[in-house]
Amino acid sequence: MSGWQNMLIQSVYFLAAALFILGLKKMSSPVTARGGIVWAGVGMVLATLVTFLYPHLGNFGLIILAIMIGALPAWWFAKKVAMTDMPQMIAIYNGMGGGAAATIAAVELIRVTGGHSLTPIVQTLAVLGAIIGSVSFSGSLIAFAKLQGLMRKSLLFSGQQVVNLVMFVLTLVLGIIVILQGSGASIEMVILFFVLALVFGVLMTLPIGGADMPVVISLYNALTGLAVAFEGFVLGNAAMIIAGTVVGAAGTLLTQLMAKAMNRPLSNVLFSGFGAKGGQEATGEGVEGSLKPIDATDAAIMMAYAQQVIIVPGYGMAVAQAQHKIWELTKALTERDVRVKFAIHPVAGRMPGHMNVLLAEAGVPYDLIFDLEEINAEFEQADVALVIGANDVVNPVARTDPNSPIYGMPILNVDKAKNVVVIKRGRGTGFSGVENYLFYADNTRMLYGDGQKMAAELLQGMKVL
Amino acid sequence: MIEGFVALYIFMLAAFVGYEVIGRVPVILHTPLMSGSNFVHGIVLVGAMVALGHAETPLEQVIGFIGVVLATGNAVGGYFVTERMLEMFKSSKGGAK
């Protein structure tokens, strides 16, 4: 290995690692976020280019072909995908990273069976990275399939947790055998080990319901980071160790923030199958009051003569693609000197901040958008709270009924507003399957219909006034 | 090459950095940040390239090839998805992005 090559490679990796960290730092403020991703992107391009100078590197044609095959569809889909489908895109790209980490481990472990020796520590890290990367890969694919609607039902069967536990232990045991046998391990053993790890990823993700997917994707994101870091150890590559670990830690923190916002420990998200019963018809049993419908014209009048309106969007807005109409509605209200604010629950939508992205897409300035803590006290002064496609995150039983499965979850106190208008397609419950008492409250009116259509009708009603 | 305890120190310090860097991130940026950190672990591409570049048997080449394809997808897809999201953040006061 010639000195200057190695020097150049290490310096560029060093620079890339610094750019990644600075980029992430910049991404944590809305003002500088745009620049942040560009910085990180520059680091990535530099690191990739310099890797071609790696000593004893062969298969150049294959490498370039593989990069082209990987890059073109990824670029195309990333450009085309609708903003509403972002969560599953992130899931699939993340899964690919996990899969890549697993393949690095696979190549290294197969080389070991061919007589190439690694120290036990390096081999252990390779195996750990292999398990984590494989689980992240197959798990993310399932998450993608669920969010894309390719897989409607959550698969639940009795003894599922036992089966999963057994699978996990089997994978671990096989991994340990691969480590202990070192170069004596057969190639079949290594292959079986990978198959088990992949199957475990599938089984682990299957029972988790759609509502919990944000947390799961975030977790897999952190896991992929960790897997990359471990494979970085194996290859002695500092850029991978640093970038992977930073993502692993940042992702873990994000996952915790999300789980906290749902007021559920992570273990509960992963192992309870809670969010799985979505979409059933509500029975309304045991709820006092009734559902009181309203039509769009009346709702428009109510809002037009209000002083303050708070709009609470949820996943229903994303499904209906109603964000553009909602922004037009907001502008129409602002022209009438109505103060309009947006209240976003941390887990509204299918990812944290999902609503913010959609609203930003429609052109809503981010200084009109408020977090739960910022806005909750304001509902009492609001004349109208317009709930569009949100359900569990505005359900007052989370405050009042200790027996409810969502009890203790922080919610937006929409019920405290003087009037509540709920745009909703049908009478179904939210993802949690819990009846929403807000809809039966005396100050609540239900505006049944598709979010986009209803928003357009509200706008129409506003214009004729 | 980074080995042994030096690697361990890097690991520890990087973990703290990751935790601190996004410690006070507003909810509004959670999705782009998750996407952005998703892009950053696309650095696995570098490792996948080395693995394929050093592959000798056909089996190693096939696996290495898949690895580079997947890693490139992670990096390229992650970048454009994140950029598209961040492009949209505007303040009502105009100007700043």
XYZ file of C-alpha atoms in Angstrom:
562
model
C 0.000 0.000 0.000
C 1.568 3.252 -1.016
C 1.689 5.928 1.632
C 0.068 8.835 -0.143
C -2.972 6.765 -1.172
C -3.665 5.702 2.346
C -3.080 9.216 3.608
C -5.507 10.622 1.065
C -8.168 8.015 1.814
C -7.938 8.532 5.562
C -8.007 12.333 5.228
C -11.096 12.248 3.033
C -12.862 9.826 5.401
C -11.990 12.180 8.234
C -13.439 15.108 6.305
C -16.565 13.081 5.430
C -17.151 12.143 9.066
C -16.884 15.810 10.054
C -19.282 16.814 7.276
C -21.817 14.179 8.394
C -21.803 15.416 11.965
C -22.006 19.074 10.960
C -24.713 18.226 8.453
C -26.810 16.459 11.081
C -26.282 19.372 13.448
C -27.509 21.805 10.805
C -30.468 19.537 10.070
C -31.741 20.000 13.608
C -32.841 23.573 12.951
C -35.369 24.504 10.260
C -33.338 27.521 9.180
C -30.167 25.623 8.329
C -31.618 22.183 7.602
C -31.396 22.522 3.842
C -27.689 23.233 3.956
C -27.178 20.331 6.333
C -28.198 17.641 3.888
C -26.030 19.216 1.186
C -22.980 19.115 3.460
C -23.620 15.497 4.303
C -24.117 14.793 0.597
C -20.738 16.319 -0.278
C -19.136 14.133 2.396
C -20.775 11.049 0.905
C -19.643 11.777 -2.654
C -16.064 12.460 -1.561
C -15.917 9.301 0.550
C -17.288 7.195 -2.310
C -14.859 8.602 -4.880
C -11.787 8.175 -2.719
C -12.711 4.568 -1.991
C -11.831 3.708 -5.593
C -8.203 4.337 -4.605
C -8.381 1.619 -1.944
C -5.367 -0.681 -2.093
C -5.744 -3.993 -3.937
C -9.259 -3.134 -5.045
C -10.506 -5.261 -7.921
C -13.833 -5.824 -9.687
C -14.012 -2.181 -10.749
C -16.491 -2.931 -13.524
C -18.783 -4.757 -11.124
C -18.604 -1.940 -8.577
C -19.537 0.722 -11.100
C -22.311 -1.420 -12.582
C -23.726 -2.093 -9.090
C -23.644 1.599 -8.216
C -25.542 2.428 -11.378
C -28.130 -0.290 -10.813
C -28.611 0.910 -7.252
C -28.581 4.627 -7.936
C -30.948 5.034 -10.870
C -34.143 3.490 -9.450
C -33.468 4.974 -6.016
C -33.071 8.427 -7.535
C -36.136 8.004 -9.715
C -38.446 6.798 -6.955
C -37.129 9.389 -4.507
C -38.008 12.134 -6.987
C -41.415 10.720 -7.906
C -42.881 9.545 -4.633
C -45.727 11.556 -3.144
C -45.029 13.277 0.160
C -47.663 11.142 1.829
C -45.682 8.029 0.987
C -42.434 9.300 2.484
C -42.501 7.028 5.538
C -42.404 3.851 3.500
C -39.705 5.269 1.215
C -37.521 5.989 4.221
C -38.286 2.493 5.485
C -37.150 0.870 2.258
C -33.968 2.933 1.855
C -33.140 2.244 5.454
C -33.707 -1.471 4.939
C -31.328 -1.384 1.984
C -28.619 0.079 4.215
C -29.181 -2.685 6.759
C -29.055 -5.270 4.001
C -25.788 -3.803 2.707
C -24.245 -4.035 6.175
C -25.357 -7.665 6.342
C -23.758 -8.447 2.960
C -20.446 -7.008 4.137
C -20.630 -9.338 7.110
C -21.582 -12.211 4.800
C -18.571 -11.680 2.539
C -16.234 -11.477 5.539
C -17.687 -14.565 7.225
C -17.581 -16.569 4.002
C -13.952 -15.607 3.577
C -13.345 -16.942 7.055
C -14.760 -20.329 6.063
C -12.299 -20.213 3.155
C -9.393 -20.025 5.579
C -9.016 -16.251 5.878
C -8.725 -15.558 9.588
C -10.193 -12.770 11.695
C -9.602 -12.107 15.389
C -12.426 -13.381 17.615
C -13.457 -9.836 18.496
C -13.705 -8.774 14.877
C -15.632 -11.936 14.081
C -18.035 -11.285 16.933
C -18.675 -7.783 15.657
C -19.199 -9.125 12.148
C -21.799 -11.574 13.457
C -23.549 -8.920 15.555
C -23.629 -6.541 12.599
C -24.975 -9.379 10.467
C -27.865 -10.069 12.846
C -28.771 -6.408 13.299
C -28.409 -5.576 9.618
C -30.483 -8.571 8.495
C -33.257 -7.844 10.983
C -33.295 -4.215 9.896
C -33.421 -5.284 6.240
C -36.275 -7.789 6.380
C -38.097 -5.827 9.088
C -38.007 -2.647 7.022
C -39.362 -4.532 4.019
C -42.344 -5.644 6.094
C -42.796 -2.096 7.393
C -42.745 -0.884 3.787
C -45.310 -3.493 2.728
C -47.604 -2.529 5.585
C -47.436 1.210 4.983
C -47.790 0.763 1.235
C -50.993 -1.179 1.891
C -49.592 -4.381 0.396
C -50.191 -6.105 3.682
C -53.432 -5.128 5.332
C -53.644 -7.315 8.350
C -51.283 -7.690 11.208
C -50.517 -11.323 11.620
C -51.215 -12.376 15.149
C -51.310 -15.887 16.472
C -51.212 -17.351 19.909
C -47.766 -18.072 21.187
C -46.303 -15.612 18.724
C -44.010 -14.076 21.296
C -42.730 -17.518 22.245
C -42.040 -18.347 18.591
C -40.235 -15.025 18.149
C -38.189 -15.599 21.274
C -37.222 -19.088 20.099
C -36.244 -17.709 16.693
C -34.155 -15.015 18.324
C -32.350 -17.477 20.572
C -31.755 -19.846 17.633
C -30.245 -17.022 15.590
C -28.002 -16.019 18.478
C -26.894 -19.599 19.136
C -26.042 -20.133 15.492
C -24.145 -16.845 15.476
C -22.163 -17.959 18.506
C -21.388 -21.289 16.838
C -20.126 -19.434 13.758
C -17.886 -17.328 15.968
C -16.566 -20.261 18.012
C -15.833 -22.470 15.037
C -13.920 -19.690 13.325
C -12.459 -20.914 10.084
C -13.875 -24.374 10.859
C -17.426 -23.143 10.318
C -19.054 -24.528 7.198
C -20.499 -22.242 4.590
C -23.916 -23.896 5.053
C -23.815 -22.886 8.700
C -23.186 -19.248 7.755
C -26.012 -19.296 5.214
C -28.439 -20.841 7.722
C -27.435 -18.169 10.217
C -28.349 -15.397 7.771
C -31.644 -17.045 6.831
C -32.622 -17.268 10.503
C -31.721 -13.623 11.110
C -33.805 -12.530 8.118
C -36.793 -14.636 9.174
C -36.561 -13.229 12.674
C -36.771 -9.697 11.262
C -39.970 -10.619 9.422
C -41.571 -12.339 12.411
C -40.668 -9.505 14.733
C -42.299 -6.875 12.520
C -45.410 -8.786 11.433
C -47.476 -8.298 14.595
C -46.769 -4.569 14.878
C -49.664 -2.417 13.736
C -49.526 0.456 11.266
C -49.931 3.115 13.946
C -46.703 2.033 15.577
C -44.692 1.964 12.358
C -43.028 5.359 12.892
C -41.400 4.095 16.039
C -40.403 0.862 14.345
C -38.880 2.589 11.303
C -36.968 4.891 13.598
C -35.734 1.898 15.572
C -34.582 0.102 12.430
C -32.867 3.304 11.343
C -30.886 3.289 14.582
C -30.191 -0.443 14.201
C -28.877 -0.009 10.670
C -26.565 2.702 11.974
C -25.269 0.289 14.586
C -24.818 -2.496 12.042
C -22.856 -0.127 9.804
C -20.671 0.855 12.751
C -19.962 -2.814 13.570
C -19.039 -3.608 9.998
C -16.875 -0.479 10.115
C -14.944 -2.156 12.947
C -14.579 -5.280 10.839
C -13.176 -3.357 7.895
C -11.174 -0.954 10.046
C -13.037 1.926 8.433
C -13.304 4.962 10.707
C -15.834 6.809 8.539
C -18.262 3.896 8.864
C -17.677 3.591 12.598
C -18.312 7.272 13.219
C -21.239 7.784 10.845
C -22.873 4.504 11.910
C -22.490 5.189 15.605
C -23.716 8.764 15.348
C -26.818 7.548 13.519
C -27.234 4.692 15.978
C -27.218 7.088 18.930
C -29.282 9.803 17.253
C -31.780 7.208 16.032
C -32.084 5.699 19.481
C -32.838 9.119 20.924
C -35.422 9.800 18.195
C -37.034 6.425 18.855
C -37.242 7.188 22.560
C -38.768 10.613 21.892
C -41.402 9.002 19.710
C -42.246 6.208 22.102
C -42.457 8.808 24.860
C -44.833 10.914 22.796
C -47.089 7.876 22.600
C -46.599 7.319 26.307
C -45.658 3.717 25.768
C -42.403 2.036 26.570
C -40.613 0.736 23.504
C -40.978 -2.857 24.666
C -44.725 -2.358 24.616
C -44.646 -1.124 21.022
C -42.541 -4.050 19.910
C -44.135 -6.919 21.748
C -47.775 -6.186 22.440
C -49.408 -6.052 19.021
C -51.428 -3.152 20.384
C -51.894 -1.029 17.279
C -53.110 -4.028 15.327
C -56.846 -3.817 15.691
C -57.337 -0.770 13.490
C -60.252 0.173 11.351
C -63.110 -1.592 13.051
C -66.534 0.009 13.232
C -67.150 1.789 16.458
C -70.118 0.621 18.422
C -70.525 3.664 20.598
C -71.370 1.502 23.560
C -71.104 3.156 26.912
C -70.617 6.612 25.459
C -72.862 9.400 26.608
C -74.165 11.850 24.065
C -74.574 11.408 20.362
C -72.816 12.122 17.114
C -74.094 15.433 15.804
C -73.509 16.043 12.107
C -73.032 19.465 10.566
C -72.844 20.505 6.938
C -69.969 22.365 5.351
C -71.832 25.659 4.934
C -72.655 25.931 8.624
C -69.136 24.924 9.605
C -67.734 27.566 7.237
C -69.877 30.265 8.855
C -68.786 29.137 12.290
C -65.140 29.465 11.318
C -65.479 32.676 9.337
C -66.848 34.548 12.346
C -64.408 33.088 14.824
C -61.496 34.987 16.274
C -59.181 32.080 16.579
C -59.209 28.749 14.782
C -56.846 25.903 15.535
C -56.474 23.240 12.879
C -55.506 19.763 14.026
C -54.444 17.549 11.132
C -53.936 13.798 11.316
C -53.242 10.910 9.013
C -56.671 11.336 7.415
C -55.479 14.621 5.950
C -52.532 12.843 4.381
C -54.719 10.118 2.908
C -57.147 12.630 1.467
C -54.290 14.861 0.182
C -56.191 17.711 1.768
C -53.206 19.839 2.829
C -53.369 22.183 -0.173
C -57.065 22.911 0.324
C -56.463 23.373 4.027
C -53.802 25.978 3.300
C -56.175 27.810 0.935
C -58.773 27.682 3.668
C -56.226 29.092 6.107
C -55.438 31.970 3.763
C -59.143 32.711 3.293
C -59.602 32.777 7.066
C -56.554 34.978 7.581
C -57.963 37.480 5.088
C -61.022 37.689 7.310
C -58.734 38.450 10.273
C -59.254 35.089 11.857
C -56.120 33.905 13.634
C -55.276 30.425 12.428
C -52.762 28.085 13.994
C -51.890 24.492 13.353
C -51.513 22.079 16.246
C -49.461 18.992 15.590
C -49.365 16.022 17.879
C -45.912 14.431 18.015
C -47.179 11.162 16.571
C -49.837 12.494 14.209
C -49.566 10.719 10.890
C -47.332 7.794 10.226
C -44.080 9.407 11.278
C -43.165 12.092 13.778
C -43.283 15.378 11.972
C -45.139 13.772 9.054
C -47.829 16.460 9.222
C -45.229 19.214 9.260
C -43.766 17.892 6.041
C -47.149 17.699 4.344
C -48.138 21.170 5.456
C -44.769 22.516 4.357
C -45.348 20.886 0.984
C -48.608 22.781 0.651
C -46.838 26.028 1.519
C -47.848 26.506 5.155
C -45.101 28.517 6.880
C -43.597 26.646 9.786
C -44.158 29.505 12.218
C -47.904 28.830 12.065
C -47.307 25.266 13.205
C -47.137 24.460 16.871
C -46.175 21.495 19.020
C -48.385 19.960 21.632
C -46.773 21.760 24.576
C -46.798 25.092 22.794
C -50.439 25.107 21.874
C -52.341 23.026 24.398
C -53.102 25.967 26.662
C -54.554 27.909 23.736
C -57.436 25.587 22.959
C -59.490 27.189 25.722
C -59.363 30.506 23.875
C -60.023 29.013 20.473
C -63.477 29.517 19.032
C -63.198 26.620 16.651
C -60.909 23.628 16.617
C -60.974 21.932 13.228
C -59.905 18.321 13.456
C -59.135 16.783 10.106
C -58.377 13.103 10.022
C -56.962 12.913 13.533
C -58.464 10.561 16.076
C -56.568 8.946 18.925
C -54.376 11.998 19.476
C -57.424 14.108 20.369
C -59.287 11.506 22.406
C -60.020 12.911 25.872
C -60.228 9.441 27.452
C -56.442 9.546 27.465
C -56.863 12.103 30.250
C -59.968 10.791 31.943
C -60.292 7.028 31.816
C -57.559 5.039 33.553
C -58.956 1.823 32.069
C -58.476 2.952 28.502
C -55.538 1.458 26.627
C -54.436 4.923 25.600
C -54.745 6.390 29.105
C -51.838 8.675 29.942
C -50.897 9.419 26.361
C -50.423 13.164 25.984
C -53.186 14.498 23.755
C -54.171 17.762 22.169
C -56.895 19.257 24.369
C -59.196 19.881 21.453
C -62.272 19.247 23.588
C -61.547 22.452 25.529
C -62.207 24.625 22.473
C -65.570 26.378 22.348
C -66.569 24.513 19.217
C -65.056 21.471 17.621
C -65.570 20.482 14.006
C -64.361 17.027 13.079
C -63.877 16.156 9.418
C -64.000 12.403 9.183
C -64.740 9.907 6.496
C -66.744 7.425 8.516
C -67.551 6.294 12.001
C -64.558 3.999 12.506
C -62.255 4.224 15.466
C -58.612 5.245 15.247
C -55.735 2.861 14.958
C -55.931 2.009 18.628
C -59.523 0.798 18.162
C -60.589 2.975 21.081
C -63.882 4.836 20.943
C -63.337 8.584 20.737
C -65.382 10.471 23.334
C -64.562 13.767 21.704
C -66.927 12.973 18.850
C -69.843 12.634 21.268
C -69.126 15.814 23.208
C -71.737 18.566 23.331
C -69.510 21.101 21.603
C -68.499 18.743 18.786
C -70.007 18.621 15.319
C -69.161 15.942 12.799
C -68.516 16.875 9.183
C -68.640 13.552 7.362
C -66.794 13.185 4.091
C -63.480 12.997 2.334
C -60.987 15.485 3.802
C -60.094 17.195 0.567
C -63.696 17.469 -0.601
C -64.865 18.848 2.729
C -62.014 21.360 2.870
C -62.994 22.520 -0.627
C -66.615 22.855 0.469
C -65.602 24.846 3.545
C -63.611 27.142 1.293
C -66.605 27.506 -1.013
C -68.837 28.283 1.936
C -66.380 30.921 3.067
C -66.283 32.592 -0.336
C -70.044 33.087 -0.667
C -70.242 34.831 2.684
C -6.636 0.968 9.823
C -8.362 1.592 13.107
C -8.148 -1.160 15.648
C -8.702 -2.231 19.226
C -9.231 0.343 21.906
C -8.873 3.267 19.547
C -11.927 1.977 17.718
C -13.736 1.589 21.015
C -12.964 5.182 21.992
C -14.216 6.391 18.619
C -17.375 4.370 19.155
C -18.026 5.871 22.566
C -17.346 9.462 21.545
C -19.391 9.160 18.357
C -22.316 7.808 20.385
C -22.255 10.893 22.604
C -21.983 13.146 19.587
C -25.010 11.491 17.967
C -27.023 11.878 21.128
C -26.060 15.521 21.667
C -26.296 16.676 18.081
C -30.015 16.093 17.872
C -30.784 16.518 21.561
C -33.000 19.575 21.149
C -34.500 19.022 17.760
C -38.029 20.414 17.214
C -40.757 17.879 16.395
C -41.250 19.573 13.039
C -37.914 18.224 11.899
C -38.249 14.671 13.193
C -39.129 13.165 9.833
C -36.460 14.977 7.809
C -33.919 14.235 10.507
C -34.776 10.556 10.562
C -34.469 10.628 6.792
C -31.212 12.575 6.998
C -29.646 10.170 9.467
C -30.919 7.381 7.230
C -28.888 8.967 4.440
C -25.790 9.259 6.625
C -25.627 5.527 7.284
C -25.529 5.178 3.510
C -21.769 5.452 4.143
C -22.080 1.664 4.291
C -21.544 2.026 0.519
C -17.857 2.580 1.173
C -17.649 -0.706 3.033
C -19.698 -2.531 0.435
C -17.364 -1.280 -2.290
C -14.360 -2.581 -0.374
C -16.092 -5.919 0.212
C -16.901 -6.304 -3.486
C -13.501 -4.978 -4.515
C -11.780 -7.638 -2.460
C -14.188 -10.451 -3.377
C -12.527 -13.445 -4.988
C -14.964 -16.342 -5.432
C -18.136 -15.949 -7.529
C -20.266 -16.303 -4.381
C -18.430 -13.432 -2.717
C -18.794 -11.379 -5.865
C -22.542 -11.961 -6.037
C -23.062 -11.046 -2.401
C -20.729 -8.079 -2.667
C -22.554 -6.907 -5.766
C -25.910 -7.053 -3.985
C -24.324 -5.156 -1.118
C -23.166 -2.295 -3.354
C -26.566 -2.106 -5.071
C -28.380 -1.933 -1.721
C -25.936 0.557 -0.215
C -26.162 2.837 -3.245
C -29.956 2.723 -2.977
C -29.683 3.758 0.664
C -27.357 6.669 -0.053
C -28.959 7.990 -3.234
C -32.586 7.456 -2.215
C -31.941 8.788 1.280
C -30.369 11.940 -0.085
C -33.070 12.904 -2.542
C -35.935 12.071 -0.208
C -34.403 14.229 2.519
C -33.585 17.073 0.171
C -37.119 17.126 -1.192
C -38.560 17.339 2.287
C -36.226 20.059 3.479
C -36.755 22.100 0.335
C -40.304 22.693 1.433
C -39.646 24.281 4.794
C -40.266 27.968 4.534
C -40.972 30.675 7.050
C -43.935 33.001 6.518
C -41.484 35.861 6.866
C -40.007 34.651 3.624
C -36.373 34.375 2.761
C -34.865 31.840 5.107
C -35.024 28.243 4.097
